[in-house]
C-alpha positions as a Markdown table, in Angstrom:
| # | Residue | x | y | z |
|---|---|---|---|---|
| 1 | Met | 152.8 | 166.2 | 123.9 |
| 2 | Phe | 155.0 | 169.0 | 122.7 |
| 3 | Gly | 153.9 | 168.4 | 119.1 |
| 4 | Ile | 150.4 | 169.2 | 120.1 |
| 5 | Leu | 151.5 | 172.3 | 122.1 |
| 6 | Val | 153.5 | 173.6 | 119.1 |
| 7 | Asp | 150.5 | 173.0 | 116.8 |
| 8 | Lys | 148.3 | 175.0 | 119.1 |
| 9 | Thr | 150.8 | 177.9 | 119.6 |
| 10 | Gln | 149.8 | 181.1 | 117.9 |
| 11 | Thr | 152.0 | 184.2 | 118.6 |
| 12 | Arg | 153.3 | 187.1 | 116.6 |
| 13 | Phe | 156.6 | 185.4 | 116.4 |
| 14 | Gly | 155.1 | 182.3 | 114.8 |
| 15 | Lys | 154.2 | 178.8 | 116.0 |
| 16 | Val | 157.7 | 177.2 | 116.5 |
| 17 | Arg | 160.1 | 180.1 | 117.0 |
| 18 | Pro | 158.9 | 181.0 | 120.6 |
| 19 | Trp | 159.7 | 177.5 | 121.8 |
| 20 | Phe | 163.4 | 178.1 | 121.2 |
| 21 | Leu | 163.2 | 181.0 | 123.6 |
| 22 | Trp | 160.8 | 179.4 | 126.1 |
| 23 | Met | 162.8 | 176.1 | 126.4 |
| 24 | Ala | 166.4 | 177.5 | 126.4 |
| 25 | Val | 166.7 | 178.5 | 130.0 |
| 26 | Pro | 164.7 | 175.5 | 131.5 |
| 27 | Tyr | 166.8 | 173.1 | 129.5 |
| 28 | Ala | 170.1 | 174.8 | 130.5 |
| 29 | Ile | 169.1 | 174.9 | 134.2 |
| 30 | Ser | 168.0 | 171.2 | 134.2 |
| 31 | Ala | 171.3 | 170.2 | 132.5 |
| 32 | Val | 173.3 | 171.9 | 135.2 |
| 33 | Leu | 171.2 | 170.5 | 138.0 |
| 34 | Leu | 171.6 | 167.0 | 136.6 |
| 35 | Phe | 175.3 | 167.3 | 137.1 |
| 36 | Ser | 175.1 | 169.0 | 140.5 |
| 37 | Ile | 173.6 | 166.1 | 142.5 |
| 38 | Ala | 176.9 | 165.6 | 144.4 |
| 39 | Phe | 176.5 | 168.9 | 146.2 |
| 40 | Phe | 173.2 | 167.8 | 147.9 |
| 41 | Pro | 173.0 | 165.5 | 151.0 |
| 42 | Ala | 173.8 | 161.9 | 150.3 |
| 43 | Gly | 170.4 | 160.6 | 151.4 |
| 44 | Ser | 168.5 | 162.8 | 148.9 |
| 45 | Arg | 170.8 | 162.2 | 145.9 |
| 46 | Leu | 169.0 | 159.2 | 144.3 |
| 47 | Thr | 165.6 | 161.0 | 144.5 |
| 48 | Leu | 167.1 | 164.2 | 143.1 |
| 49 | Ala | 168.8 | 162.2 | 140.3 |
| 50 | Tyr | 165.4 | 160.8 | 139.2 |
| 51 | Ile | 163.7 | 164.2 | 139.4 |
| 52 | Thr | 166.4 | 166.2 | 137.6 |
| 53 | Tyr | 166.7 | 163.5 | 134.9 |
| 54 | Ala | 162.9 | 163.5 | 134.4 |
| 55 | Val | 162.9 | 167.3 | 134.1 |
| 56 | Phe | 165.9 | 167.3 | 131.8 |
| 57 | Thr | 164.2 | 164.7 | 129.5 |
| 58 | Val | 161.0 | 166.8 | 129.3 |
| 59 | Cys | 163.0 | 170.0 | 128.4 |
| 60 | Phe | 165.1 | 168.0 | 125.9 |
| 61 | Ala | 161.9 | 166.8 | 124.3 |
| 62 | Gly | 160.5 | 170.3 | 124.1 |
| 63 | Leu | 163.6 | 171.7 | 122.5 |
| 64 | Gly | 164.0 | 168.8 | 120.2 |
| 65 | Thr | 160.4 | 169.1 | 119.0 |
| 66 | Ala | 160.9 | 172.8 | 118.1 |
| 67 | Ile | 164.1 | 171.9 | 116.2 |
| 68 | Asn | 162.2 | 169.3 | 114.1 |
| 69 | Ala | 159.0 | 171.3 | 113.7 |
| 70 | Ile | 160.7 | 174.4 | 112.3 |
| 71 | Leu | 162.0 | 172.6 | 109.2 |
| 72 | Pro | 158.8 | 172.6 | 107.2 |
| 73 | Ser | 158.3 | 176.3 | 107.9 |
| 74 | Leu | 161.7 | 177.3 | 106.5 |
| 75 | Ser | 161.0 | 176.6 | 102.8 |
| 76 | Ala | 158.5 | 175.1 | 100.4 |
| 77 | Asp | 161.3 | 173.6 | 98.4 |
| 78 | Pro | 161.8 | 169.8 | 99.4 |
| 79 | Asn | 165.5 | 170.0 | 98.4 |
| 80 | Glu | 166.1 | 172.9 | 100.7 |
| 81 | Arg | 164.3 | 171.2 | 103.5 |
| 82 | Ala | 166.4 | 168.0 | 103.0 |
| 83 | Ser | 169.6 | 170.0 | 102.9 |
| 84 | Ala | 168.6 | 171.9 | 106.1 |
| 85 | Asn | 167.8 | 168.5 | 107.8 |
| 86 | Met | 171.1 | 167.1 | 106.6 |
| 87 | Phe | 173.1 | 170.0 | 108.1 |
| 88 | Arg | 171.1 | 169.8 | 111.3 |
| 89 | Asn | 171.9 | 166.1 | 111.7 |
| 90 | Val | 175.6 | 166.3 | 110.7 |
| 91 | Leu | 176.4 | 169.4 | 112.7 |
| 92 | Gly | 174.4 | 168.1 | 115.7 |
| 93 | Gln | 176.4 | 164.9 | 115.7 |
| 94 | Ala | 179.6 | 166.9 | 115.3 |
| 95 | Gly | 178.6 | 169.1 | 118.3 |
| 96 | Gly | 177.9 | 166.1 | 120.4 |
| 97 | Leu | 181.2 | 164.6 | 119.5 |
| 98 | Ile | 183.1 | 167.8 | 120.3 |
| 99 | Ser | 181.3 | 168.3 | 123.6 |
| 100 | Gly | 182.0 | 164.7 | 124.6 |
| 101 | Leu | 185.7 | 165.1 | 123.9 |
| 102 | Ala | 185.9 | 168.5 | 125.6 |
| 103 | Ile | 184.0 | 167.7 | 128.8 |
| 104 | Leu | 186.8 | 165.7 | 130.6 |
| 105 | Pro | 189.5 | 168.3 | 129.9 |
| 106 | Leu | 187.1 | 171.0 | 131.1 |
| 107 | Val | 186.4 | 169.0 | 134.3 |
| 108 | Ser | 190.1 | 168.8 | 135.0 |
| 109 | Met | 190.7 | 172.5 | 134.2 |
| 110 | Leu | 187.7 | 173.9 | 136.1 |
| 111 | Gly | 187.5 | 171.5 | 139.0 |
| 112 | Gly | 191.1 | 170.3 | 139.5 |
| 113 | Thr | 190.9 | 167.2 | 141.7 |
| 114 | Asn | 187.2 | 167.9 | 142.5 |
| 115 | Asn | 185.3 | 166.1 | 139.8 |
| 116 | Ala | 181.9 | 167.1 | 141.1 |
| 117 | Lys | 182.8 | 170.8 | 140.9 |
| 118 | Gly | 184.4 | 170.3 | 137.5 |
| 119 | Phe | 181.3 | 168.6 | 136.0 |
| 120 | Ala | 179.0 | 171.2 | 137.4 |
| 121 | Met | 181.1 | 174.1 | 136.1 |
| 122 | Gly | 181.6 | 172.4 | 132.7 |
| 123 | Met | 177.9 | 171.9 | 132.3 |
| 124 | Gly | 177.3 | 175.5 | 133.4 |
| 125 | Leu | 179.6 | 176.6 | 130.5 |
| 126 | Phe | 177.8 | 174.4 | 128.0 |
| 127 | Ala | 174.5 | 175.8 | 129.4 |
| 128 | Val | 175.5 | 179.4 | 128.7 |
| 129 | Ile | 176.6 | 178.5 | 125.2 |
| 130 | Leu | 173.2 | 176.7 | 124.6 |
| 131 | Val | 171.2 | 179.7 | 125.8 |
| 132 | Ile | 173.2 | 182.1 | 123.5 |
| 133 | Ala | 172.7 | 179.7 | 120.6 |
| 134 | Glu | 168.9 | 179.4 | 121.2 |
| 135 | Val | 168.4 | 183.1 | 121.5 |
| 136 | Phe | 170.5 | 183.6 | 118.3 |
| 137 | Thr | 168.2 | 181.1 | 116.6 |
| 138 | Phe | 165.1 | 182.8 | 117.8 |
| 139 | Ile | 166.2 | 186.1 | 116.6 |
| 140 | Asn | 167.5 | 185.1 | 113.2 |
| 141 | Val | 165.3 | 182.2 | 112.0 |
| 142 | Arg | 162.0 | 183.0 | 110.3 |
| 143 | Glu | 159.0 | 180.9 | 109.6 |
| 144 | Asn | 158.6 | 181.7 | 105.9 |
| 145 | Ile | 155.6 | 179.5 | 105.1 |
| 146 | Thr | 152.7 | 177.9 | 107.0 |
| 147 | Pro | 152.7 | 174.2 | 106.3 |
| 148 | Glu | 149.3 | 173.0 | 105.1 |
| 149 | Gln | 147.6 | 169.7 | 105.9 |
| 150 | Glu | 148.7 | 167.3 | 103.2 |
| 151 | Lys | 147.4 | 163.9 | 102.3 |
| 152 | Pro | 149.6 | 161.0 | 103.4 |
| 153 | Val | 152.2 | 160.0 | 100.7 |
| 154 | Pro | 152.1 | 156.3 | 99.7 |
| 155 | Leu | 155.1 | 154.3 | 100.9 |
| 156 | His | 156.3 | 153.4 | 97.4 |
| 157 | Asp | 156.2 | 157.0 | 96.4 |
| 158 | Ser | 158.2 | 157.9 | 99.5 |
| 159 | Ile | 160.9 | 155.3 | 98.7 |
| 160 | Lys | 161.1 | 156.5 | 95.0 |
| 161 | Ala | 161.7 | 160.0 | 96.3 |
| 162 | Leu | 164.3 | 159.0 | 98.8 |
| 163 | Leu | 166.5 | 156.8 | 96.7 |
| 164 | Pro | 168.0 | 159.6 | 94.5 |
| 165 | Asn | 168.1 | 162.0 | 97.5 |
| 166 | Gly | 171.8 | 162.8 | 98.2 |
| 167 | Pro | 171.4 | 164.5 | 101.5 |
| 168 | Trp | 169.3 | 161.6 | 102.8 |
| 169 | Trp | 172.0 | 159.1 | 101.9 |
| 170 | Thr | 174.6 | 161.4 | 103.6 |
| 171 | Ile | 172.5 | 161.3 | 106.8 |
| 172 | Ile | 172.1 | 157.5 | 106.7 |
| 173 | Ile | 175.9 | 156.9 | 106.1 |
| 174 | Thr | 176.9 | 159.4 | 108.8 |
| 175 | Asn | 174.6 | 157.7 | 111.3 |
| 176 | Ile | 175.8 | 154.3 | 110.4 |
| 177 | Ile | 179.4 | 155.4 | 110.9 |
| 178 | Ile | 178.5 | 157.0 | 114.3 |
| 179 | Leu | 176.8 | 153.9 | 115.4 |
| 180 | Leu | 179.7 | 151.7 | 114.4 |
| 181 | Val | 182.2 | 154.0 | 116.2 |
| 182 | Ser | 180.0 | 154.1 | 119.3 |
| 183 | Trp | 179.8 | 150.3 | 119.3 |
| 184 | Leu | 183.5 | 149.9 | 118.9 |
| 185 | Lys | 184.2 | 152.4 | 121.7 |
| 186 | Ile | 181.9 | 150.5 | 124.1 |
| 187 | His | 183.4 | 147.2 | 123.0 |
| 188 | Leu | 186.9 | 148.4 | 123.6 |
| 189 | Leu | 185.9 | 149.9 | 127.0 |
| 190 | Phe | 184.4 | 146.7 | 128.3 |
| 191 | Thr | 187.4 | 144.7 | 126.9 |
| 192 | Ser | 189.8 | 147.0 | 128.7 |
| 193 | Leu | 187.9 | 146.8 | 131.9 |
| 194 | Asn | 187.7 | 143.0 | 131.7 |
| 195 | Met | 191.5 | 142.8 | 131.1 |
| 196 | Phe | 192.2 | 145.3 | 134.0 |
| 197 | Tyr | 190.1 | 143.4 | 136.5 |
| 198 | Thr | 191.4 | 140.0 | 135.4 |
| 199 | Met | 195.0 | 141.2 | 135.9 |
| 200 | Lys | 194.0 | 142.6 | 139.3 |
| 201 | Ala | 192.4 | 139.3 | 140.3 |
| 202 | Cys | 195.6 | 137.4 | 139.2 |
| 203 | Gln | 197.8 | 139.7 | 141.3 |
| 204 | Leu | 195.7 | 138.9 | 144.4 |
| 205 | Leu | 196.0 | 135.2 | 144.0 |
| 206 | Pro | 198.7 | 133.4 | 146.0 |
| 207 | Thr | 201.9 | 132.9 | 144.1 |
| 208 | Gln | 201.7 | 129.1 | 144.3 |
| 209 | Leu | 198.4 | 129.1 | 142.5 |
| 210 | Val | 199.7 | 131.1 | 139.6 |
| 211 | Pro | 202.2 | 128.8 | 137.7 |
| 212 | Trp | 203.4 | 131.5 | 135.3 |
| 213 | Gln | 204.7 | 133.7 | 138.2 |
């Protein structure tokens, strides 16, 4: 849907650039609301969770479409496009990792013992940073070329072009490492939880039923 809207956009700022500005504030607000459900009455929280998540997903799709669609407009050089895409992916993954590591300390620092307050304030801080970054992007990025309609490239030609492409291999290897680390993290989490609840269950059993006590 957003791809069609971007294609039909015609402004003095370009086709894609305005979307960084238009989607920044809605995306930021939806992210904060998504983590502020605890402040609403208990009976309405589930409904609000569905609504805010749906709005957040739509805003995320709009901003993500703009980020992807701007790449062909930056340069006519395929190598420059590939390099820009590589930096976008690597730095995007790094930003996600940093924000994931920072959120819990922020929750403790901003909310104290009130986790709901901490998450809302932490996401508010991230939202402000996001809006500043998107406005900065809108001001400084230029659509240097207008991509033309091109004929589809045959699959074998695409593969031949990708194999010697260093930035493409960097993206592939980086994503494989991230997937492996994510899988390992989830595996360790479930293993730890399983051990924790098994130990708790053993402690609740009568002493005579546990021969090793």
